[in-house]
mmCIF file of C-alpha atoms in Angstrom:
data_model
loop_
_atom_site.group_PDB
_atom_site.id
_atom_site.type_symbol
_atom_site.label_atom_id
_atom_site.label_comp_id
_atom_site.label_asym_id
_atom_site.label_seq_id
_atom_site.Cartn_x
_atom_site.Cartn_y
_atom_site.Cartn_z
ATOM 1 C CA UNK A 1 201.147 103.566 73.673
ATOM 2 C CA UNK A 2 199.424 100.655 71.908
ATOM 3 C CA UNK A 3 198.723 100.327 68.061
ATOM 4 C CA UNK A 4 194.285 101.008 69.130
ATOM 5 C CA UNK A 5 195.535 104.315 71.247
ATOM 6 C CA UNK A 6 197.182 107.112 70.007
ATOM 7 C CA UNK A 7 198.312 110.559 71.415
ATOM 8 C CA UNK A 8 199.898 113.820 69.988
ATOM 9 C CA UNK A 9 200.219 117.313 71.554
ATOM 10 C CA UNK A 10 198.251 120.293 70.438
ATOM 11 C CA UNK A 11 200.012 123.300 72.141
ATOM 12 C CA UNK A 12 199.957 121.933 76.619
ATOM 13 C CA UNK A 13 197.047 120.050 75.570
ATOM 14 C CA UNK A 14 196.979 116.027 74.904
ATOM 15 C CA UNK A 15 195.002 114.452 72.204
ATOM 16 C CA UNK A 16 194.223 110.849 73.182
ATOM 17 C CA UNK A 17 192.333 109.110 70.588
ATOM 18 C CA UNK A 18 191.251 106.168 70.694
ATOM 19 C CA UNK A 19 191.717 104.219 67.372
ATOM 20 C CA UNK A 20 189.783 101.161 66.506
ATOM 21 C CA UNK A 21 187.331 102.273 63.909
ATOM 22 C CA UNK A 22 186.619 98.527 62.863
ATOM 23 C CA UNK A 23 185.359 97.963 65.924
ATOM 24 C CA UNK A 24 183.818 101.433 66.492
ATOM 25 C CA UNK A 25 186.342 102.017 68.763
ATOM 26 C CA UNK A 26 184.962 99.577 71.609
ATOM 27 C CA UNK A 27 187.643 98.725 74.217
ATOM 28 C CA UNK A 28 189.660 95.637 74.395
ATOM 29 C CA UNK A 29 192.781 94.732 77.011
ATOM 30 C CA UNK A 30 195.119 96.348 74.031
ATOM 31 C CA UNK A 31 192.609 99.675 74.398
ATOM 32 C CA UNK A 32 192.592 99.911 78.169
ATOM 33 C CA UNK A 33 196.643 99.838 78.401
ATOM 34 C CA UNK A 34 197.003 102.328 76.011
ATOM 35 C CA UNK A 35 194.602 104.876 78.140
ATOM 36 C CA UNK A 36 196.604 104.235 80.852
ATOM 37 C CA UNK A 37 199.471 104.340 79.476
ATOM 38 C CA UNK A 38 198.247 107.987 78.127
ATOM 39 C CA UNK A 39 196.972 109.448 80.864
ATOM 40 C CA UNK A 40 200.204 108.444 83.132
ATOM 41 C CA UNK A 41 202.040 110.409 80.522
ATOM 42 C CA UNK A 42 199.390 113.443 80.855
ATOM 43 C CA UNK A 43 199.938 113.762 84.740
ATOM 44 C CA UNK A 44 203.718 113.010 84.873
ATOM 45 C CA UNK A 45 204.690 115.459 82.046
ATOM 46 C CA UNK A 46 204.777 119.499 83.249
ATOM 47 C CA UNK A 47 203.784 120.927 79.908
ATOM 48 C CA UNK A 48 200.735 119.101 79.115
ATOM 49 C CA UNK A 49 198.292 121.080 81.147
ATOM 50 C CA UNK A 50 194.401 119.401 79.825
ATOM 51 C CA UNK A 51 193.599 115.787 78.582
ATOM 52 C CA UNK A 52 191.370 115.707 75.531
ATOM 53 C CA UNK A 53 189.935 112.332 74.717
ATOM 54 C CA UNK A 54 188.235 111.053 71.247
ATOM 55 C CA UNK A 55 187.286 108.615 69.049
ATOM 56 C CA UNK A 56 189.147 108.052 65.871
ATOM 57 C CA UNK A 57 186.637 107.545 62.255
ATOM 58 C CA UNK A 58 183.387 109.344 63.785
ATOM 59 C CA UNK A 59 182.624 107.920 66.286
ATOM 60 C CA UNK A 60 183.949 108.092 69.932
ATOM 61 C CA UNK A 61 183.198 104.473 71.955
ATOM 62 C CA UNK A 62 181.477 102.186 71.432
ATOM 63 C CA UNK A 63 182.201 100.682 74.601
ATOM 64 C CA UNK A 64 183.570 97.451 76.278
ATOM 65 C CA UNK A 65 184.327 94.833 73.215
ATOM 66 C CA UNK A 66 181.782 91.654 73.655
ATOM 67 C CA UNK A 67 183.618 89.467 71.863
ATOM 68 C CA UNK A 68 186.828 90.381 73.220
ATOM 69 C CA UNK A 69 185.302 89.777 76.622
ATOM 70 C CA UNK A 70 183.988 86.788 76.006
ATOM 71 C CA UNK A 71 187.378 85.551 74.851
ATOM 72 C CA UNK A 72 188.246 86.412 78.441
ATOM 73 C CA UNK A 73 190.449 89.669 77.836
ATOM 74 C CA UNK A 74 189.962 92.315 80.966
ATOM 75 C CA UNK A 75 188.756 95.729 79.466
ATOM 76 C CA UNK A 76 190.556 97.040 83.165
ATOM 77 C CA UNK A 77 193.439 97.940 84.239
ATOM 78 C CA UNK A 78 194.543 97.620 87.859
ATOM 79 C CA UNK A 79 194.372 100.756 90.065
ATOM 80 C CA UNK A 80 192.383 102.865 86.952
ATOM 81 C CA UNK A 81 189.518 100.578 86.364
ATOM 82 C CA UNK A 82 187.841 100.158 83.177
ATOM 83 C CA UNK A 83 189.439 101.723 80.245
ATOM 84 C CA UNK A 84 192.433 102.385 81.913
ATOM 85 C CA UNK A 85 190.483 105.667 83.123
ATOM 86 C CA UNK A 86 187.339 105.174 85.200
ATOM 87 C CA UNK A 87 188.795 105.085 88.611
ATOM 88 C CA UNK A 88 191.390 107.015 87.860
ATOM 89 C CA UNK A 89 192.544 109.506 90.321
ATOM 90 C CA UNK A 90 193.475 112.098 87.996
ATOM 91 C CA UNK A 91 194.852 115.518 88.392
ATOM 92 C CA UNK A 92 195.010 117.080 85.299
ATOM 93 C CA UNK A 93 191.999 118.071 83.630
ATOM 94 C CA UNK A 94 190.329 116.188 80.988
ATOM 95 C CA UNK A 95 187.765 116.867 78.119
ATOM 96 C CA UNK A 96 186.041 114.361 76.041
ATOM 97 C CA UNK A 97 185.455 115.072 72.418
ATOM 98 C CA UNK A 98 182.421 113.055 71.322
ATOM 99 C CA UNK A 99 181.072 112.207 67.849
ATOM 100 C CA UNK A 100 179.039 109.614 66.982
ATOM 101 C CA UNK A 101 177.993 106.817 69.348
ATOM 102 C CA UNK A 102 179.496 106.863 73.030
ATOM 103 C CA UNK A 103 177.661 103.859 74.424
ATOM 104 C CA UNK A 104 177.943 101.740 77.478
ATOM 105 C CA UNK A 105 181.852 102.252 78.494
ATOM 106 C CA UNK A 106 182.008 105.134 76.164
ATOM 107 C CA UNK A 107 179.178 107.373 77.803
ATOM 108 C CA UNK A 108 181.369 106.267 80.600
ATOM 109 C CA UNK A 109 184.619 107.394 79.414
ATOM 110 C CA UNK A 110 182.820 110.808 78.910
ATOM 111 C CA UNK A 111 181.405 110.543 82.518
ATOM 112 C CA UNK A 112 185.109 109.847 83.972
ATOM 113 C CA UNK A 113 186.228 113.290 81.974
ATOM 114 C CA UNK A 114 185.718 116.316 83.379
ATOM 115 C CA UNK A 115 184.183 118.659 80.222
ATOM 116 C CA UNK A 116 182.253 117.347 77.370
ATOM 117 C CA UNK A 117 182.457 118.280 74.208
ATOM 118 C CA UNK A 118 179.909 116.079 71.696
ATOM 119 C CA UNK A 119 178.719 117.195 67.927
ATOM 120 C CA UNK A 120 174.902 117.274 67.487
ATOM 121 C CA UNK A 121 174.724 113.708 66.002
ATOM 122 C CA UNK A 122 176.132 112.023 69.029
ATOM 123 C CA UNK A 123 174.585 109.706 70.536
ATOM 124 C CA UNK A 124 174.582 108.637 74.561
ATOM 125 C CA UNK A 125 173.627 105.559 76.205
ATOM 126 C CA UNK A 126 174.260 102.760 78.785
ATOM 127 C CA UNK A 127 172.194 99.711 77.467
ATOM 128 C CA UNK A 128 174.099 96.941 79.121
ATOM 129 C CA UNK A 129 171.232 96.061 81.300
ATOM 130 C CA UNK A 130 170.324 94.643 77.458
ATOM 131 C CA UNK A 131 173.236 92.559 77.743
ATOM 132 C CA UNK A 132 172.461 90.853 81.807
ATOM 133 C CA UNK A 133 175.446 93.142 83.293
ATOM 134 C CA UNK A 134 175.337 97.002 84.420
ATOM 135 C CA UNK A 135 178.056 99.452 83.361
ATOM 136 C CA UNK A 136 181.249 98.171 84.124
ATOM 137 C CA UNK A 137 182.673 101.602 84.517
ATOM 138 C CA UNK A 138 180.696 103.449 87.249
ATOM 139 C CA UNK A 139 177.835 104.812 85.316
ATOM 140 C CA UNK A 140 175.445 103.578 87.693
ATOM 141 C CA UNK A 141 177.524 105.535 89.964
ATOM 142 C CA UNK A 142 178.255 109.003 87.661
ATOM 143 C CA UNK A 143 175.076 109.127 85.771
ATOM 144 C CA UNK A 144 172.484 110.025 88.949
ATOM 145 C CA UNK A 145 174.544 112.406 89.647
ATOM 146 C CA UNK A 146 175.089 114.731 86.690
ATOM 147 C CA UNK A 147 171.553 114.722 85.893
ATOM 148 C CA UNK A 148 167.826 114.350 87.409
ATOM 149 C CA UNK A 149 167.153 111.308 89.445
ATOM 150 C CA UNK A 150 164.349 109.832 87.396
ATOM 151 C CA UNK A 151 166.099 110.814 84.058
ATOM 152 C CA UNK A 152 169.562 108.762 85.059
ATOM 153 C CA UNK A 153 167.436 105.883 86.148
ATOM 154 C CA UNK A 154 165.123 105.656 83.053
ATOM 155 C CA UNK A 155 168.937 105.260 81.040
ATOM 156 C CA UNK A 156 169.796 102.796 83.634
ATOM 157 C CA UNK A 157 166.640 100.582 83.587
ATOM 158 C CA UNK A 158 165.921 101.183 80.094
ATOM 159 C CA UNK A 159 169.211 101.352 78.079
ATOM 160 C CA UNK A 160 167.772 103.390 75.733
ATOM 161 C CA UNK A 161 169.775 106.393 74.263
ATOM 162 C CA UNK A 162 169.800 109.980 74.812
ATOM 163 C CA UNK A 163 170.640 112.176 72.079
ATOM 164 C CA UNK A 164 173.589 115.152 72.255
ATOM 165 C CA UNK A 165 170.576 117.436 72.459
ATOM 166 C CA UNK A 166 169.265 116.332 74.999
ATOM 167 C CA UNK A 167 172.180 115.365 76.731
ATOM 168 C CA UNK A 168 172.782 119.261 76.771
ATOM 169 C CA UNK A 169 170.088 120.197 77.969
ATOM 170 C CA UNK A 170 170.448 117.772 80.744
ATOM 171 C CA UNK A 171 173.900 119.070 81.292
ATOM 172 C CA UNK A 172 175.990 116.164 80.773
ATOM 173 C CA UNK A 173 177.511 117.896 77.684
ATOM 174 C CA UNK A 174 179.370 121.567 78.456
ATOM 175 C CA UNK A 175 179.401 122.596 74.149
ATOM 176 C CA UNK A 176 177.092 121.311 71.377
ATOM 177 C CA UNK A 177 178.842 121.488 68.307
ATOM 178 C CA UNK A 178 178.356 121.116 64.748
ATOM 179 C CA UNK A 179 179.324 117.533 63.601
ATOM 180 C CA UNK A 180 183.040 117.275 62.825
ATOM 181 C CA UNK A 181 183.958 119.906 65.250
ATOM 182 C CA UNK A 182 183.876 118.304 68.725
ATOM 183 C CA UNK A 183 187.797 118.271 68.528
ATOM 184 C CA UNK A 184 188.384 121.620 67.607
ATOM 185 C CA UNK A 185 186.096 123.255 70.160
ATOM 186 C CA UNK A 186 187.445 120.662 72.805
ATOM 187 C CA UNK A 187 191.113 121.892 71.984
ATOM 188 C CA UNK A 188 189.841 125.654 71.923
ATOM 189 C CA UNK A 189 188.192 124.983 75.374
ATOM 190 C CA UNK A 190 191.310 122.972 76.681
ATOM 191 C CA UNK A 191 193.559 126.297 75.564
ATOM 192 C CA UNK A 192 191.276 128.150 77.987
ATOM 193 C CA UNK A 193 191.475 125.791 81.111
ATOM 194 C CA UNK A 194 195.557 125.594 80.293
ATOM 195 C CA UNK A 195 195.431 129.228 80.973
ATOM 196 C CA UNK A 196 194.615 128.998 84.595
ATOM 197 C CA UNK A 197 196.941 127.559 87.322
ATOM 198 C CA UNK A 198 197.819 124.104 87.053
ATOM 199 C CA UNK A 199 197.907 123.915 90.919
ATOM 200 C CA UNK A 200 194.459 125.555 91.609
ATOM 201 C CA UNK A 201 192.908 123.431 88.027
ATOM 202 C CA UNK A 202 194.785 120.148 90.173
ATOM 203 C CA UNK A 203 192.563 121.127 94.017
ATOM 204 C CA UNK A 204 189.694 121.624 92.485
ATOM 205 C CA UNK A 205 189.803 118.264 90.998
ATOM 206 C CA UNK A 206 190.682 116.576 94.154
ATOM 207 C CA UNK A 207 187.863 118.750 95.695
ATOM 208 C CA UNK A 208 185.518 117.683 94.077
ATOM 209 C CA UNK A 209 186.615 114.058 93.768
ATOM 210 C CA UNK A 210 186.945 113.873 97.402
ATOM 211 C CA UNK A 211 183.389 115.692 98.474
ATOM 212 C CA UNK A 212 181.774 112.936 96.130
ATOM 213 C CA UNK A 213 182.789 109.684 96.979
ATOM 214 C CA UNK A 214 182.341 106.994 94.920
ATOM 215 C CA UNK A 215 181.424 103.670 95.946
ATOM 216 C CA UNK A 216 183.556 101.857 93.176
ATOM 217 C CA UNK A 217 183.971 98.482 95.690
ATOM 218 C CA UNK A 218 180.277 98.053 95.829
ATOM 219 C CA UNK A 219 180.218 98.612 92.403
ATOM 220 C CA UNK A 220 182.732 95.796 91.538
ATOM 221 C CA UNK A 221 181.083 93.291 94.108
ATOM 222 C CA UNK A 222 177.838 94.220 91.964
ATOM 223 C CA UNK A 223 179.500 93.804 89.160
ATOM 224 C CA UNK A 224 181.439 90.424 90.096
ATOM 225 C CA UNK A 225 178.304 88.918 90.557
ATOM 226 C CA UNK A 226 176.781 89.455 87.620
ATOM 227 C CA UNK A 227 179.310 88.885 85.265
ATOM 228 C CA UNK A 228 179.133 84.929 87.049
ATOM 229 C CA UNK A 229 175.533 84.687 86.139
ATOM 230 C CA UNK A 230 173.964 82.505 83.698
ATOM 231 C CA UNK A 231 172.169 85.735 82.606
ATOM 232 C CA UNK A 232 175.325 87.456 81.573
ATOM 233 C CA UNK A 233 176.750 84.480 79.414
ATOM 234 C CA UNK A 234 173.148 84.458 77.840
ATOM 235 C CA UNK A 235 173.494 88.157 77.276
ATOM 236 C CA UNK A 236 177.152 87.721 75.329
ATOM 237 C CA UNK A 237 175.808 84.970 73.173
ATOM 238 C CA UNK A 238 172.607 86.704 72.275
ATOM 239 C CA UNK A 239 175.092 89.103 71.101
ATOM 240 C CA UNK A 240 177.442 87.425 69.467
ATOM 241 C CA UNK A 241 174.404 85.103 67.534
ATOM 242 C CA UNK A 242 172.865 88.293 66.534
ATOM 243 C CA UNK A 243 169.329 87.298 68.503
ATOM 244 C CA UNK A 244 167.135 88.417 71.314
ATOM 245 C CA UNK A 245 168.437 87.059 74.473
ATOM 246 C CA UNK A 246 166.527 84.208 76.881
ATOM 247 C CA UNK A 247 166.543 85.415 80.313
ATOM 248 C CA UNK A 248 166.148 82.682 83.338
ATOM 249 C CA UNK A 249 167.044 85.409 86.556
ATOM 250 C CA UNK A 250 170.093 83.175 87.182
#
């Protein structure tokens, strides 16, 4: 584990929570290794039976850190993609417990999870088409598929955000809760997947995973070539400078 990620065991279930609350939890290199790290110990350990992933102070992920990036850190990890989770072939299940903002990676973080779990005063979005890039952590990919076609691509084009509610309704998120309680109703639903058969819980996983391909090499070539554009760098500073950004299409 790292000192930004940190797990503990609630019955066969493991709590991964993400802990950067000055940064609202957005991930750095330190952040990625640490959700690999965790979820290597999830599917190598017997007892722990269901993932659940959070946010630590309120809010759940805030998403790939700017200014860490633009310091040149990786917010990857090799073989798991972004986060240390994205294109990770996991076989255990996993549940995200959302409160508070999960933007850009951390709407993806929920995507990668299997169950979602988000208190009514989350909030969902991928806006990094604000920022010259697309979401680094196959949103473009997850997001058309969970929902209606012209609904994901309105998020996509748009970046604007899409509230718990509505996110229900939609059917990205499995429970609305109360805010406060996305944990405990994420570790009362992980008791009742932990009650099935890890083997049958593990092939429908790889089921699933494997009747839905995703493209995740077109998605880095994409990706690649964006984050080399003049457009992108514009996008970081914008950010950093606290200013609307000057687009040139290069």
């Amino acid at each position: 584990m790292t000192t930004s990620v940190r797990t503990e065991t609630a019955g066969s279930a493991l709590v991964i929570t993400i802990d950067r609350p000055e940064a609202r939890n957005a991930v750095d290199a330190e952040v990625a290794r640490g959700i690999a790290a965790a979820i290597d110990e999830l599917e190598s350990d017997a007892a722990l039976r269901v993932g659940v992933l959070t946010g630590a102070a309120g809010t759940f992920c805030a998403g790939m850190d700017l200014k860490a990036a633009a310091r040149g850190e990786s917010p990857a990890v090799a073989g798991k993609g972004f986060a240390g989770l994205a294109e990770a072939a996991t076989t255990t299940p996993l549940i995200a417990a959302v409160e508070g903002y999960a933007l850009g990676g951390g709407f993806e973080l929920a995507l990668a999870c299997d169950l979602v779990v988000a208190a009514e005063g989350a909030t969902f979005a991928l806006p990094e088409v604000k920022r010259g890039l697309i979401a680094a952590g196959g949103g473009v990919l997850r997001l058309p598929r969970r929902i209606p076609h012209h609904v994901a691509m309105e998020a996509l084009l748009t970046g604007r955000s899409i509230t718990a509610s509505r996110a229900h309704d939609l059917g990205v998120v499995n429970r609305l809760t109360a805010e406060g309680a996305a944990l405990p109703v994420a570790l009362e639903l992980a008791a009742e997947l932990a009650a099935n058969a890890p083997l049958a819980l593990a092939a429908a996983k790889r089921l699933v995973r494997e009747a839905e391909p995703e493209p995740f090499d077109l998605h880095r070539a994409e990706l690649r070539a964006l984050r080399e554009s003049a457009d992108f760098a514009e996008g970081v500073r914008a950010f950093t400078e606290k200013r609307a950004p000057r687009w040139t299409g290069r």
